[in-house]
PDB file of C-alpha atoms and ligand atoms in Angstrom:
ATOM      1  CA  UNK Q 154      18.140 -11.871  10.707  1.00  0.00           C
ATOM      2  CA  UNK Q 155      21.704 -12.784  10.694  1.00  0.00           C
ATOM      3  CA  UNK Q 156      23.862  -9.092  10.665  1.00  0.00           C
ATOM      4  CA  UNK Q 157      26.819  -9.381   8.538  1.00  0.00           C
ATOM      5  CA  UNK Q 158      29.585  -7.375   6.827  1.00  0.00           C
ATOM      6  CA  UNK Q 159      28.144  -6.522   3.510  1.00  0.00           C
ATOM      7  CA  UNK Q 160      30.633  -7.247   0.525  1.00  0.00           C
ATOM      8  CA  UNK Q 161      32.117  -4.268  -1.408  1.00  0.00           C
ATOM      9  CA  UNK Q 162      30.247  -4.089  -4.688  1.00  0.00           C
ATOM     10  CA  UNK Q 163      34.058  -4.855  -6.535  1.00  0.00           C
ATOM     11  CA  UNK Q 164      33.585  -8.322  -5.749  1.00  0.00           C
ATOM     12  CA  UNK Q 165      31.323  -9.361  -8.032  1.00  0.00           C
ATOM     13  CA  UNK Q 166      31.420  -7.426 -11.125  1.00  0.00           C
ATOM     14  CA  UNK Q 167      30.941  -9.215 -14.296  1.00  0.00           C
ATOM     15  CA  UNK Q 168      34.588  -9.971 -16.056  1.00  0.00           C
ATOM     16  CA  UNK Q 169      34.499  -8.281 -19.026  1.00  0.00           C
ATOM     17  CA  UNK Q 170      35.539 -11.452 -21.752  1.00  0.00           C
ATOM     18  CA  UNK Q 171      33.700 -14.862 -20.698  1.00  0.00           C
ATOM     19  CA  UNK Q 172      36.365 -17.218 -19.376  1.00  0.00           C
ATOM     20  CA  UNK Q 173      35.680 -19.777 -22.251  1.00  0.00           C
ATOM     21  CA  UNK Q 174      37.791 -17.244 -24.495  1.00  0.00           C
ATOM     22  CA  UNK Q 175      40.085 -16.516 -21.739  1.00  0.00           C
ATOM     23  CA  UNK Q 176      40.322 -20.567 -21.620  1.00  0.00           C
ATOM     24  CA  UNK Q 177      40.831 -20.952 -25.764  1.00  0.00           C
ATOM     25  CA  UNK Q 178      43.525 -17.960 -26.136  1.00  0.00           C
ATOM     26  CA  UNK Q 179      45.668 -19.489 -23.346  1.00  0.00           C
ATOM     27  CA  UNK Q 180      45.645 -22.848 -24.687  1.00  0.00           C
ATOM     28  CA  UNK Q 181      45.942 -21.828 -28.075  1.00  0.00           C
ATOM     29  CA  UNK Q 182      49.193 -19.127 -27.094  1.00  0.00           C
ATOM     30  CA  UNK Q 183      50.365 -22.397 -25.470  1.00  0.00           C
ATOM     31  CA  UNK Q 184      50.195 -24.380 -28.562  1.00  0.00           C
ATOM     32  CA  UNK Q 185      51.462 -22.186 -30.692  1.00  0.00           C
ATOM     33  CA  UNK Q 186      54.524 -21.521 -28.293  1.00  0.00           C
ATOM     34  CA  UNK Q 187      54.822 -25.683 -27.444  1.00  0.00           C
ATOM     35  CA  UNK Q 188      55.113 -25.972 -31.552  1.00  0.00           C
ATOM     36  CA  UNK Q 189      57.582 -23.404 -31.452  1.00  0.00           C
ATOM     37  CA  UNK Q 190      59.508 -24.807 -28.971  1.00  0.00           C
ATOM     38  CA  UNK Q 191      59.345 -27.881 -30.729  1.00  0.00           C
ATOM     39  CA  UNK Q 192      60.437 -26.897 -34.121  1.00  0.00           C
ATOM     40  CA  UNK Q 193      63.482 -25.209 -32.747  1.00  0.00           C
ATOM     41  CA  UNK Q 194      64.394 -28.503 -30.751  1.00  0.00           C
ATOM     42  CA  UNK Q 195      64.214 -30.318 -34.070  1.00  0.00           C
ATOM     43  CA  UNK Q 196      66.505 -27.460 -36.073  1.00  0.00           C
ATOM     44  CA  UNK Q 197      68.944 -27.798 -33.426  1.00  0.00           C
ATOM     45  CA  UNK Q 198      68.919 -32.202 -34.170  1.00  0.00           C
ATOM     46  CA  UNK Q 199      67.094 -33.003 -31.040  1.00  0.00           C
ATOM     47  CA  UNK Q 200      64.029 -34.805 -30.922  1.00  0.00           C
ATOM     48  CA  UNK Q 201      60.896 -34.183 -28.315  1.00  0.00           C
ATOM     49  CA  UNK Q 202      58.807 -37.391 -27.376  1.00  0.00           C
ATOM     50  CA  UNK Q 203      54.594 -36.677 -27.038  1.00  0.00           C
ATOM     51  CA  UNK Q 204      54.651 -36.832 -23.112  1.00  0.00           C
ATOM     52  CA  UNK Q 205      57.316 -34.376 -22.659  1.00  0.00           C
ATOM     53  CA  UNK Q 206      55.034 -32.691 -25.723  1.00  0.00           C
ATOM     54  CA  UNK Q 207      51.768 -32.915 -23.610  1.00  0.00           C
ATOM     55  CA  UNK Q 208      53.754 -31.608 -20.420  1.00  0.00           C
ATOM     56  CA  UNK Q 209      54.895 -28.174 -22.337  1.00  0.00           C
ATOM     57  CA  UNK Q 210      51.902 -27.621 -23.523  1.00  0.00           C
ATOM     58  CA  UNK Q 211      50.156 -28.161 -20.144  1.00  0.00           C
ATOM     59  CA  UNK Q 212      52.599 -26.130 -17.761  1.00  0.00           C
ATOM     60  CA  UNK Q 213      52.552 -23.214 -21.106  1.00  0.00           C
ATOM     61  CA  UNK Q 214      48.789 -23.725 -20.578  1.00  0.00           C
ATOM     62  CA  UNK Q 215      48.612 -22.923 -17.354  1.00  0.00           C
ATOM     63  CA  UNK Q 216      51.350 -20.214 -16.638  1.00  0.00           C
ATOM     64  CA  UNK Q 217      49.290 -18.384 -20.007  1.00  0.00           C
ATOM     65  CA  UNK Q 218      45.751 -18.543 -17.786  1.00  0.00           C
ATOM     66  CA  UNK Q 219      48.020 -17.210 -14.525  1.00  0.00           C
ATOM     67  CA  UNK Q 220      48.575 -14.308 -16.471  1.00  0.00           C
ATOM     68  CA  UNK Q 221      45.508 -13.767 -17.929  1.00  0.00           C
ATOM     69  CA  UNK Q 222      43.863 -13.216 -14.465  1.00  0.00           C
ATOM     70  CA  UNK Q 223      41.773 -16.472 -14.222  1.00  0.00           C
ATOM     71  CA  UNK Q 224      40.689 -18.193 -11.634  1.00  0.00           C
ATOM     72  CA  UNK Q 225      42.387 -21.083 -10.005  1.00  0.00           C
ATOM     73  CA  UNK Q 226      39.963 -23.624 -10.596  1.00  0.00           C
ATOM     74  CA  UNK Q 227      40.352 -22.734 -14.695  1.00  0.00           C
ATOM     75  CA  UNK Q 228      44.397 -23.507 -14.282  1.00  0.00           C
ATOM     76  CA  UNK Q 229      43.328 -27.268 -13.170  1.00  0.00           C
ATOM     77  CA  UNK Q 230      41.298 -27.534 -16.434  1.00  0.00           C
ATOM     78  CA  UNK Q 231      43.487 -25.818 -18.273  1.00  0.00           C
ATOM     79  CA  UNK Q 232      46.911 -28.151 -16.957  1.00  0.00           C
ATOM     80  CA  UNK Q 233      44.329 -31.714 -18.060  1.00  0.00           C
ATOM     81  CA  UNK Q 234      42.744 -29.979 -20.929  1.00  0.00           C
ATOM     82  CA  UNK Q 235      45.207 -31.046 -24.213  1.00  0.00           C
ATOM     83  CA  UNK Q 236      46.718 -34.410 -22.271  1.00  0.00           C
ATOM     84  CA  UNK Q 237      43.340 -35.722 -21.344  1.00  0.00           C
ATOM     85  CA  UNK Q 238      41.959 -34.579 -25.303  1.00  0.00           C
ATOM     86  CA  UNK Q 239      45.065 -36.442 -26.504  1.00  0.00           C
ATOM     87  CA  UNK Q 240      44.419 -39.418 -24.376  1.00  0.00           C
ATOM     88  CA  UNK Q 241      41.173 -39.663 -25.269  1.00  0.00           C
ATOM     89  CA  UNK Q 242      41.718 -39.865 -29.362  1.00  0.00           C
ATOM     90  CA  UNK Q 243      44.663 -42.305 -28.465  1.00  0.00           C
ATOM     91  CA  UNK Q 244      41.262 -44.640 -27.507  1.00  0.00           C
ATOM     92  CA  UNK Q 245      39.682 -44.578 -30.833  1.00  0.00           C
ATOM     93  CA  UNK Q 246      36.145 -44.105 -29.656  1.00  0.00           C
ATOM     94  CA  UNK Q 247      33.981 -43.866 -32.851  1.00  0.00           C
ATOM     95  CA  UNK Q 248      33.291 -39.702 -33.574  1.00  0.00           C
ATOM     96  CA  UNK Q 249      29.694 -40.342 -33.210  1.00  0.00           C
ATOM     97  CA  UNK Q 250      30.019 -40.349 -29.296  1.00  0.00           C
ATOM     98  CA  UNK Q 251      31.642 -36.965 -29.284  1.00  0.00           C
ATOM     99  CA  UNK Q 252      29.325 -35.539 -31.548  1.00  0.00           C
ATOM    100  CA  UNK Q 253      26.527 -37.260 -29.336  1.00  0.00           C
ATOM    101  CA  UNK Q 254      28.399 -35.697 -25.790  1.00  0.00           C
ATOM    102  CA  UNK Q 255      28.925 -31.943 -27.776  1.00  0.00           C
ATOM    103  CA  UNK Q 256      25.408 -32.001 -28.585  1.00  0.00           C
ATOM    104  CA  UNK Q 257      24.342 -32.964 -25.021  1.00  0.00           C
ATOM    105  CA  UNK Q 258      26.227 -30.394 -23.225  1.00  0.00           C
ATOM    106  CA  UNK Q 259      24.937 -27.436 -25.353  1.00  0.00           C
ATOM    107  CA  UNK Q 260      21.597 -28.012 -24.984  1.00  0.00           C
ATOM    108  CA  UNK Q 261      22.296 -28.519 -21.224  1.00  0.00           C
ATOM    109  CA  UNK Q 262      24.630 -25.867 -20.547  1.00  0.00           C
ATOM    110  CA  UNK Q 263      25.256 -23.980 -24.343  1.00  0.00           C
ATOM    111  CA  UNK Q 264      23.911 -20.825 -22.569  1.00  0.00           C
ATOM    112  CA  UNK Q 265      26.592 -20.620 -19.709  1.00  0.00           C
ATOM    113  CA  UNK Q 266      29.678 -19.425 -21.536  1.00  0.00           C
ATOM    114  CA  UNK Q 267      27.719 -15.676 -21.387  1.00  0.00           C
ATOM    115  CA  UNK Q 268      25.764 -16.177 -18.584  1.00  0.00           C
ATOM    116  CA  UNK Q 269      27.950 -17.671 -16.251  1.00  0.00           C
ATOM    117  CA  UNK Q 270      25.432 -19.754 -14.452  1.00  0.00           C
ATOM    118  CA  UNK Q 271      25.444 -22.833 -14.952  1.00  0.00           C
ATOM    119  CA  UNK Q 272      22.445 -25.742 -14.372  1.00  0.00           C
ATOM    120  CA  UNK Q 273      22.281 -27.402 -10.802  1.00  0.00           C
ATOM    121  CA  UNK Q 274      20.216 -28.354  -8.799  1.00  0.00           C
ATOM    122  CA  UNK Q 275      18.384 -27.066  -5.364  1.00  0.00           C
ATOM    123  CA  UNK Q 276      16.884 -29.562  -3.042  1.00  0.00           C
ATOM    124  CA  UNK Q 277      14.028 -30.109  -0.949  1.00  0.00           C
ATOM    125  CA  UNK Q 278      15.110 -28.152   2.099  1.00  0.00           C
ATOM    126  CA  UNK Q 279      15.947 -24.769  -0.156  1.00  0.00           C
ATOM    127  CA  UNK Q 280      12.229 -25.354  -1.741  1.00  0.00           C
ATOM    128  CA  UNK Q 281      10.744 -25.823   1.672  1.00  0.00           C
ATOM    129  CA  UNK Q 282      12.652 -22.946   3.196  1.00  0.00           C
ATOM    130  CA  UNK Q 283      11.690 -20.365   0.333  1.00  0.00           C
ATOM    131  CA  UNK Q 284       7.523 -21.854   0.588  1.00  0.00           C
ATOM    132  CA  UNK Q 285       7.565 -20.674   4.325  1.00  0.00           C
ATOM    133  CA  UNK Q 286       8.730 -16.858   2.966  1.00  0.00           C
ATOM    134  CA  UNK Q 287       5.501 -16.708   0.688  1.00  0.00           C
ATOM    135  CA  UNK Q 288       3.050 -14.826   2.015  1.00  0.00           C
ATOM    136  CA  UNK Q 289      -0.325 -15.881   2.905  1.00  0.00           C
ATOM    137  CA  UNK Q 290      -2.545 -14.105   0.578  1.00  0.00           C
ATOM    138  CA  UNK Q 291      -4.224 -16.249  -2.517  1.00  0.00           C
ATOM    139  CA  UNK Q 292      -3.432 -15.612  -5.856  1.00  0.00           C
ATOM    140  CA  UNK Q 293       0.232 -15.095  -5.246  1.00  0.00           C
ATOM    141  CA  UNK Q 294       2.241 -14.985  -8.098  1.00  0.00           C
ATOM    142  CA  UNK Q 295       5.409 -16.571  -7.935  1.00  0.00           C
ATOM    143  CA  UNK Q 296       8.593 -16.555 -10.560  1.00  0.00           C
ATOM    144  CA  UNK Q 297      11.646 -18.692 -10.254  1.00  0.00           C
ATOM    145  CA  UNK Q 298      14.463 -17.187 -12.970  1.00  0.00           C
ATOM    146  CA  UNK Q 299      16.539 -20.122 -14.385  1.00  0.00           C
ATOM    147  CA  UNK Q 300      14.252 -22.788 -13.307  1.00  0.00           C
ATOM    148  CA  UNK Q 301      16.742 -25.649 -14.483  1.00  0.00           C
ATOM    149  CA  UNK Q 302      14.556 -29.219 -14.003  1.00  0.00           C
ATOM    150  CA  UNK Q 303      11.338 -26.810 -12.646  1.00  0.00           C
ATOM    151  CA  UNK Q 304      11.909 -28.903  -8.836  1.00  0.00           C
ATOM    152  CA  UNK Q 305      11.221 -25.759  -6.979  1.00  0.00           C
ATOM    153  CA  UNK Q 306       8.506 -24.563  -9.320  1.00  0.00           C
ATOM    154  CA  UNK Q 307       7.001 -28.250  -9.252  1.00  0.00           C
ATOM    155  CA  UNK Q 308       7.220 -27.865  -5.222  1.00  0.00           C
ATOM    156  CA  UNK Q 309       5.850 -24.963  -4.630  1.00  0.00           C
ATOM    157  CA  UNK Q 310       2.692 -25.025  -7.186  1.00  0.00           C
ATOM    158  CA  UNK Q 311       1.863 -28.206  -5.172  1.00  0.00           C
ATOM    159  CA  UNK Q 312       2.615 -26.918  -1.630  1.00  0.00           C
ATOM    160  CA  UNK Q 313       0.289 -23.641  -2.596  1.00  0.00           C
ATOM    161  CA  UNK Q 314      -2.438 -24.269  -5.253  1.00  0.00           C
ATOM    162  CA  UNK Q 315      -3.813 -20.921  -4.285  1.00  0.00           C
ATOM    163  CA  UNK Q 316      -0.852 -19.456  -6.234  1.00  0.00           C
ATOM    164  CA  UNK Q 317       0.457 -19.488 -10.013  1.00  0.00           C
ATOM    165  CA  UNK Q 318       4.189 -20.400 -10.035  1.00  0.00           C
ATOM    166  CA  UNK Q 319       5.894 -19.937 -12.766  1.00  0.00           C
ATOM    167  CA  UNK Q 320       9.394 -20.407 -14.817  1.00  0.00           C
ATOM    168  CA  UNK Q 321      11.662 -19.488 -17.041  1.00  0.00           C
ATOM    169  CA  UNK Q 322      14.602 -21.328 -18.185  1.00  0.00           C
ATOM    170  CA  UNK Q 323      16.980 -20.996 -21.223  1.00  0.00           C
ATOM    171  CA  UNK Q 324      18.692 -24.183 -21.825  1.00  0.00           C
ATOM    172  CA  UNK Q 325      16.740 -26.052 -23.998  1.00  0.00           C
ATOM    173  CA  UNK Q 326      16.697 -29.332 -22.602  1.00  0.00           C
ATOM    174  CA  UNK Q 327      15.980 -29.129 -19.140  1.00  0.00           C
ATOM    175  CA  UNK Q 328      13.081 -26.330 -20.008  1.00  0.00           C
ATOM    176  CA  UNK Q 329      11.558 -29.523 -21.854  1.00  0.00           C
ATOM    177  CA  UNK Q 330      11.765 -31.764 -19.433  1.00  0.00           C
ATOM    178  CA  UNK Q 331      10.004 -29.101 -16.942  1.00  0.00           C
ATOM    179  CA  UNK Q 332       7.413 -28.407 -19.300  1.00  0.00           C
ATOM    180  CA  UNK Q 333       6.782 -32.315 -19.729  1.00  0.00           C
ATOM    181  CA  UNK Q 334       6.742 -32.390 -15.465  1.00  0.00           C
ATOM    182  CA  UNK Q 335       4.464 -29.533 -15.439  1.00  0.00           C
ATOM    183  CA  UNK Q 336       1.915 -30.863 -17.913  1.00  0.00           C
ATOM    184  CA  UNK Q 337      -1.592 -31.330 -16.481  1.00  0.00           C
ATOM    185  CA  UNK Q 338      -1.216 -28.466 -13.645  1.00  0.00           C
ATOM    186  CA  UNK Q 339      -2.924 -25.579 -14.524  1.00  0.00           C
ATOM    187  CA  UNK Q 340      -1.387 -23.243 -11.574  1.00  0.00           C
ATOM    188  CA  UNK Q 341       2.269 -23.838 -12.963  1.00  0.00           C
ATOM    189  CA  UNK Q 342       4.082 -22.986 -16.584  1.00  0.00           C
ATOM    190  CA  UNK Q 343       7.353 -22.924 -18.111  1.00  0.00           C
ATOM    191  CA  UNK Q 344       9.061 -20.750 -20.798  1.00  0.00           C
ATOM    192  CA  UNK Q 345      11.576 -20.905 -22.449  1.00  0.00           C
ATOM    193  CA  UNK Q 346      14.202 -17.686 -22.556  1.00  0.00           C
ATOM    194  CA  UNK Q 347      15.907 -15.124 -21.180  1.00  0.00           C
ATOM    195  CA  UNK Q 348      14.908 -14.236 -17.838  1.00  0.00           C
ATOM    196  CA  UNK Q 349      16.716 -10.181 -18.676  1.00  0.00           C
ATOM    197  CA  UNK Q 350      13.805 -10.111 -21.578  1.00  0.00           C
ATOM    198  CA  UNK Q 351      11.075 -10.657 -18.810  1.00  0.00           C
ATOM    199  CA  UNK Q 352       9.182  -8.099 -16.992  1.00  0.00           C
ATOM    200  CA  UNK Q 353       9.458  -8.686 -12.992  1.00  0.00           C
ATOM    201  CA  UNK Q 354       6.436  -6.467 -12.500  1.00  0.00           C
ATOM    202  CA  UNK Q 355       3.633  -8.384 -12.697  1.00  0.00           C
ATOM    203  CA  UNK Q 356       5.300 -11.346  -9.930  1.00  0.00           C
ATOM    204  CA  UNK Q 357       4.609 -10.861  -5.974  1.00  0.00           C
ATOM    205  CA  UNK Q 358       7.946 -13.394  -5.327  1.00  0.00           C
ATOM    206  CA  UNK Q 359      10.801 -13.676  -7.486  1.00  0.00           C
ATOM    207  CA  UNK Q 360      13.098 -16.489  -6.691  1.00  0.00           C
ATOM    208  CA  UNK Q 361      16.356 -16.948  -8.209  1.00  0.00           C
ATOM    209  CA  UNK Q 362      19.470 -19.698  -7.634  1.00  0.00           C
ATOM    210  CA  UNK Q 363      22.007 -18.073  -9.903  1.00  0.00           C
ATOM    211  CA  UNK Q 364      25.723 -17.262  -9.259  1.00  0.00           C
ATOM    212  CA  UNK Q 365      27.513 -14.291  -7.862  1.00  0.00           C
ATOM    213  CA  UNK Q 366      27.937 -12.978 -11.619  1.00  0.00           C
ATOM    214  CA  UNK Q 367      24.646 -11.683 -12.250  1.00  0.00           C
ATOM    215  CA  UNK Q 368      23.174 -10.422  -9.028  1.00  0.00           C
ATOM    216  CA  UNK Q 369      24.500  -6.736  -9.220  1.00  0.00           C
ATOM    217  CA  UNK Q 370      22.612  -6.007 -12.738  1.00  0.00           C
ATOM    218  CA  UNK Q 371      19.759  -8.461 -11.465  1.00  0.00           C
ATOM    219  CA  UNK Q 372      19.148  -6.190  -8.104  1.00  0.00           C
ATOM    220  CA  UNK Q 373      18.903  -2.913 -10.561  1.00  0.00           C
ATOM    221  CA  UNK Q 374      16.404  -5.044 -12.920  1.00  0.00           C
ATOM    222  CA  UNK Q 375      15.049  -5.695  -9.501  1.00  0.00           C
ATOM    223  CA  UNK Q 376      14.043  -2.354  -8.366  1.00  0.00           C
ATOM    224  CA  UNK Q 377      13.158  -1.194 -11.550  1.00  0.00           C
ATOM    225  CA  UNK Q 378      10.217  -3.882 -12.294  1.00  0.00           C
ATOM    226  CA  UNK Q 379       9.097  -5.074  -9.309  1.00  0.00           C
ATOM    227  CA  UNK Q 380       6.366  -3.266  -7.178  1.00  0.00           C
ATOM    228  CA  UNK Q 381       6.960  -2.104  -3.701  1.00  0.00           C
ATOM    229  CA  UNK Q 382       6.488  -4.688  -0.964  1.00  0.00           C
ATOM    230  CA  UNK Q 383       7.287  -8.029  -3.229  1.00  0.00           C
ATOM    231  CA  UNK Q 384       9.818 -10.062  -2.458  1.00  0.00           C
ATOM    232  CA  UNK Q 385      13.127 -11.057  -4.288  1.00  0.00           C
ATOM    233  CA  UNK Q 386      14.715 -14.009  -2.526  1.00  0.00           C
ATOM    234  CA  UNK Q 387      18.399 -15.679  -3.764  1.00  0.00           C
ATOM    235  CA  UNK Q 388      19.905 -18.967  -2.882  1.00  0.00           C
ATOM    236  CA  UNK Q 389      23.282 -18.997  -1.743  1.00  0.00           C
ATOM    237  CA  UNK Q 390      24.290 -15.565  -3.749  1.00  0.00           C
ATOM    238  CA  UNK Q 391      23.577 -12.510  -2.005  1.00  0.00           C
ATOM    239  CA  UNK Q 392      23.311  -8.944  -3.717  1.00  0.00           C
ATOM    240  CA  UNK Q 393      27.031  -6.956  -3.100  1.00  0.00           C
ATOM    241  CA  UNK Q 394      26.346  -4.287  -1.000  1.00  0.00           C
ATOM    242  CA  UNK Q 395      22.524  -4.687  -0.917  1.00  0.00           C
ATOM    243  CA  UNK Q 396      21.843  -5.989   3.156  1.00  0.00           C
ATOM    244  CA  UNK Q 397      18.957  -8.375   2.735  1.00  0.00           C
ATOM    245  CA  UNK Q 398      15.796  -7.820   5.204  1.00  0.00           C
ATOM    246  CA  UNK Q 399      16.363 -12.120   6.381  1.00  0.00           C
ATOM    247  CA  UNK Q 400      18.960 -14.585   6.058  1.00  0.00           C
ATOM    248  CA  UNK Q 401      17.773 -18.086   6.477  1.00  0.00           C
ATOM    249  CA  UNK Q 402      20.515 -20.774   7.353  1.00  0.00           C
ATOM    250  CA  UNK Q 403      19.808 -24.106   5.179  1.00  0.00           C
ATOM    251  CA  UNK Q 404      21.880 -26.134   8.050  1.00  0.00           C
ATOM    252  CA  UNK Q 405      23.583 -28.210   5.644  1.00  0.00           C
ATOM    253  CA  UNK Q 406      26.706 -28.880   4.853  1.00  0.00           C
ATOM    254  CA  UNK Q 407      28.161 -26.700   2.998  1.00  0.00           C
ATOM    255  CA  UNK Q 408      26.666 -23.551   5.456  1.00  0.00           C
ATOM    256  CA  UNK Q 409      24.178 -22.532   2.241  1.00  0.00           C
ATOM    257  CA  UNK Q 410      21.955 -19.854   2.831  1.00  0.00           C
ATOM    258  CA  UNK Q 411      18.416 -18.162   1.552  1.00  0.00           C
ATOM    259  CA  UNK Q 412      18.510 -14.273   1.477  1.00  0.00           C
ATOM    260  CA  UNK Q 413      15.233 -12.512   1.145  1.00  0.00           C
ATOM    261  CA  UNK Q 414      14.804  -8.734   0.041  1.00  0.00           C
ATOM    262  CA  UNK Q 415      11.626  -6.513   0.282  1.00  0.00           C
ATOM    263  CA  UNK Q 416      11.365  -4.356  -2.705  1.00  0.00           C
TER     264      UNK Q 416
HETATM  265  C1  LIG W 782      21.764 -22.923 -10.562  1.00  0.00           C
HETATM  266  S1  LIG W 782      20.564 -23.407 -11.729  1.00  0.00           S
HETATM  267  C2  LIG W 782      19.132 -23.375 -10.699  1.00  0.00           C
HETATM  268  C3  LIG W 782      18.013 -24.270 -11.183  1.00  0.00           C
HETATM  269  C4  LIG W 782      16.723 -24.216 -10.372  1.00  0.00           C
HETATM  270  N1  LIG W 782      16.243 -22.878 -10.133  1.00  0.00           N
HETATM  271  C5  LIG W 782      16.872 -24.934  -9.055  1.00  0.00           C
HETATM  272  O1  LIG W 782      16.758 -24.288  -8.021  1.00  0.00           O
HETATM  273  O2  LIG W 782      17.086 -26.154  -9.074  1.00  0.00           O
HETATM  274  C6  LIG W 782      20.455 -21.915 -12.697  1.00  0.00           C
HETATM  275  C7  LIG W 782      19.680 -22.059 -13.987  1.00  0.00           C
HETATM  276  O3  LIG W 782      19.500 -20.757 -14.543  1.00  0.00           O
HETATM  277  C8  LIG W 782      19.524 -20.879 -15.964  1.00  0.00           C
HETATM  278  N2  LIG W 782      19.800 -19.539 -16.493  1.00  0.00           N
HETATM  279  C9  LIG W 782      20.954 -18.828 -16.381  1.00  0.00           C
HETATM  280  N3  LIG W 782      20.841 -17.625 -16.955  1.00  0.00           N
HETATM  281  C10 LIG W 782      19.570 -17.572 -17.459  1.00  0.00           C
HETATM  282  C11 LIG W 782      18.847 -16.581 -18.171  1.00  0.00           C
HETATM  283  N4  LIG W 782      19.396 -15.404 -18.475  1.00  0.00           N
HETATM  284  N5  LIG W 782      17.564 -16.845 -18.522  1.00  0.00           N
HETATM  285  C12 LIG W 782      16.992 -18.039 -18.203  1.00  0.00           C
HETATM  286  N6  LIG W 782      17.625 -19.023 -17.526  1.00  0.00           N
HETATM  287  C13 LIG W 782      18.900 -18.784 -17.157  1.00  0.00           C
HETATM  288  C14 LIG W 782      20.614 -21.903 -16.226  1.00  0.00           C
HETATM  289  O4  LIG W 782      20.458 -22.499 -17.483  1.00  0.00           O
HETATM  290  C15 LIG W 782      20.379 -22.881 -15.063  1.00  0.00           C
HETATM  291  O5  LIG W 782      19.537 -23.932 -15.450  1.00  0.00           O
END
């Protein structure tokens, strides 16, 4: 076990308004004050060209999502977000491509605007990592929350056919292509929905790969279903305030780590 400073609980509260509407009010305050500037420009006799257009907008965009408290990475979308839209129509790609990319994205990530976790991917070492926490006993029951493309599930019904591994994923599309990877296995399943509308209680090891948004509520949901002695074990995001009973180092690049909690 690796001791560490535990984080205050502030630090990952929940923001209160999903940054997707965060993201839409700023850029549409920043239209609505680039059309303003614009119309006075043209009352006064003067002229304003598209790029110099785009760059109001952008800069408007951005200093509007400054103040609204988001994070940094959001004012880099936000600055590309109307040029890059407006260079993109300027191509003239046919509307059915759009419609074909919008429809793509929400079954792939429609669900992360209010969950805030969005779908990727662990690997090999993370799967092999959490199979050496399970413990020995048959029968195990295992649940991974957010399963995404069902790799870990997949992994560890294989590695321990002793065991029932399930999980439960809500975006559509990558729940069906689990269920078509688990078909034939009878000691794996997937379902699709909302891991908060599923009872913990009946699992011995709950896995979850998540983000730091969830994992207060999560730890309550936590202790409240699961029986004492299981095991709740997170990828990369730890519980604030909440010192796990192991930290496993993954070794890899970017310094990941597996924390593992006995109920
Ligand atoms: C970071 S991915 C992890 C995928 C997979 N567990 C893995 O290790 O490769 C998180 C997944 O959780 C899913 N998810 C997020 N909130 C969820 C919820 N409340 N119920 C079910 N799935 C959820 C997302 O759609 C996403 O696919």
């Amino acid at each position: 076990m690796i001791p560490r400073p535990l984080p205050s609980l502030e630090m990952a509260q929940p923001r209160r308004m999903p940054p997707i509407f965060s993201a839409a009010l700023a850029q549409l305050l920043a239209i609505a004050l680039t059309g303003f500037i614009m119309l006075s420009l043209r009352f006064l006799g003067l002229e304003i060209g598209i790029v110099p257009l785009l760059l109001t907008q952008s800069v408007l965009a951005v200093a509007v999502s400054f103040l609204l408290g988001m994070p940094i990475w959001w004012l880099a979308i936000q600055a590309v977000f109307i040029p890059a839209l407006a260079s993109v129509l300027a191509l003239s790609i046919a509307p059915i491509w759009f419609l074909g990319g919008f429809v793509l994205l929400v079954l792939v990530y429609g669900s992360t605007y209010t969950t805030q976790v969005p779908l990727y991917l662990s690997r090999r070492r993370v799967w092999l990592a959490i199979q050496h926490q399970l413990p020995q006993a048959p029968g195990l029951r295992v649940l991974d929350l957010g399963s995404g493309l069902g790799g870990l599930v997949h992994h560890l019904a294989d590695a321990r056919p002793d065991s029932h591994v399930s999980g439960i994923e809500s975006a559509p599309l990558p729940c069906w292509i689990s269920k078509l990877r688990m078909m034939g296995r009878s000691n794996a399943n997937i379902e699709w929905g909302d891991f908060w509308h599923t009872d913990l209680g009946g699992y011995d090891v709950v896995c979850a790969y998540l983000s730091p948004v969830p994992m207060p509520a999560l730890w309550q949901k936590v202790k409240r279903e699961m029986r004492p002695g299981t095991l709740f074990i997170s990828y990369r995001f730890t519980i604030p305030g909440v010192m796990p009973a192991q930290v496993v180092e993954m070794n890899d690049l970017g310094q990941t780590e597996l924390y593992v909690w006995r109920v």
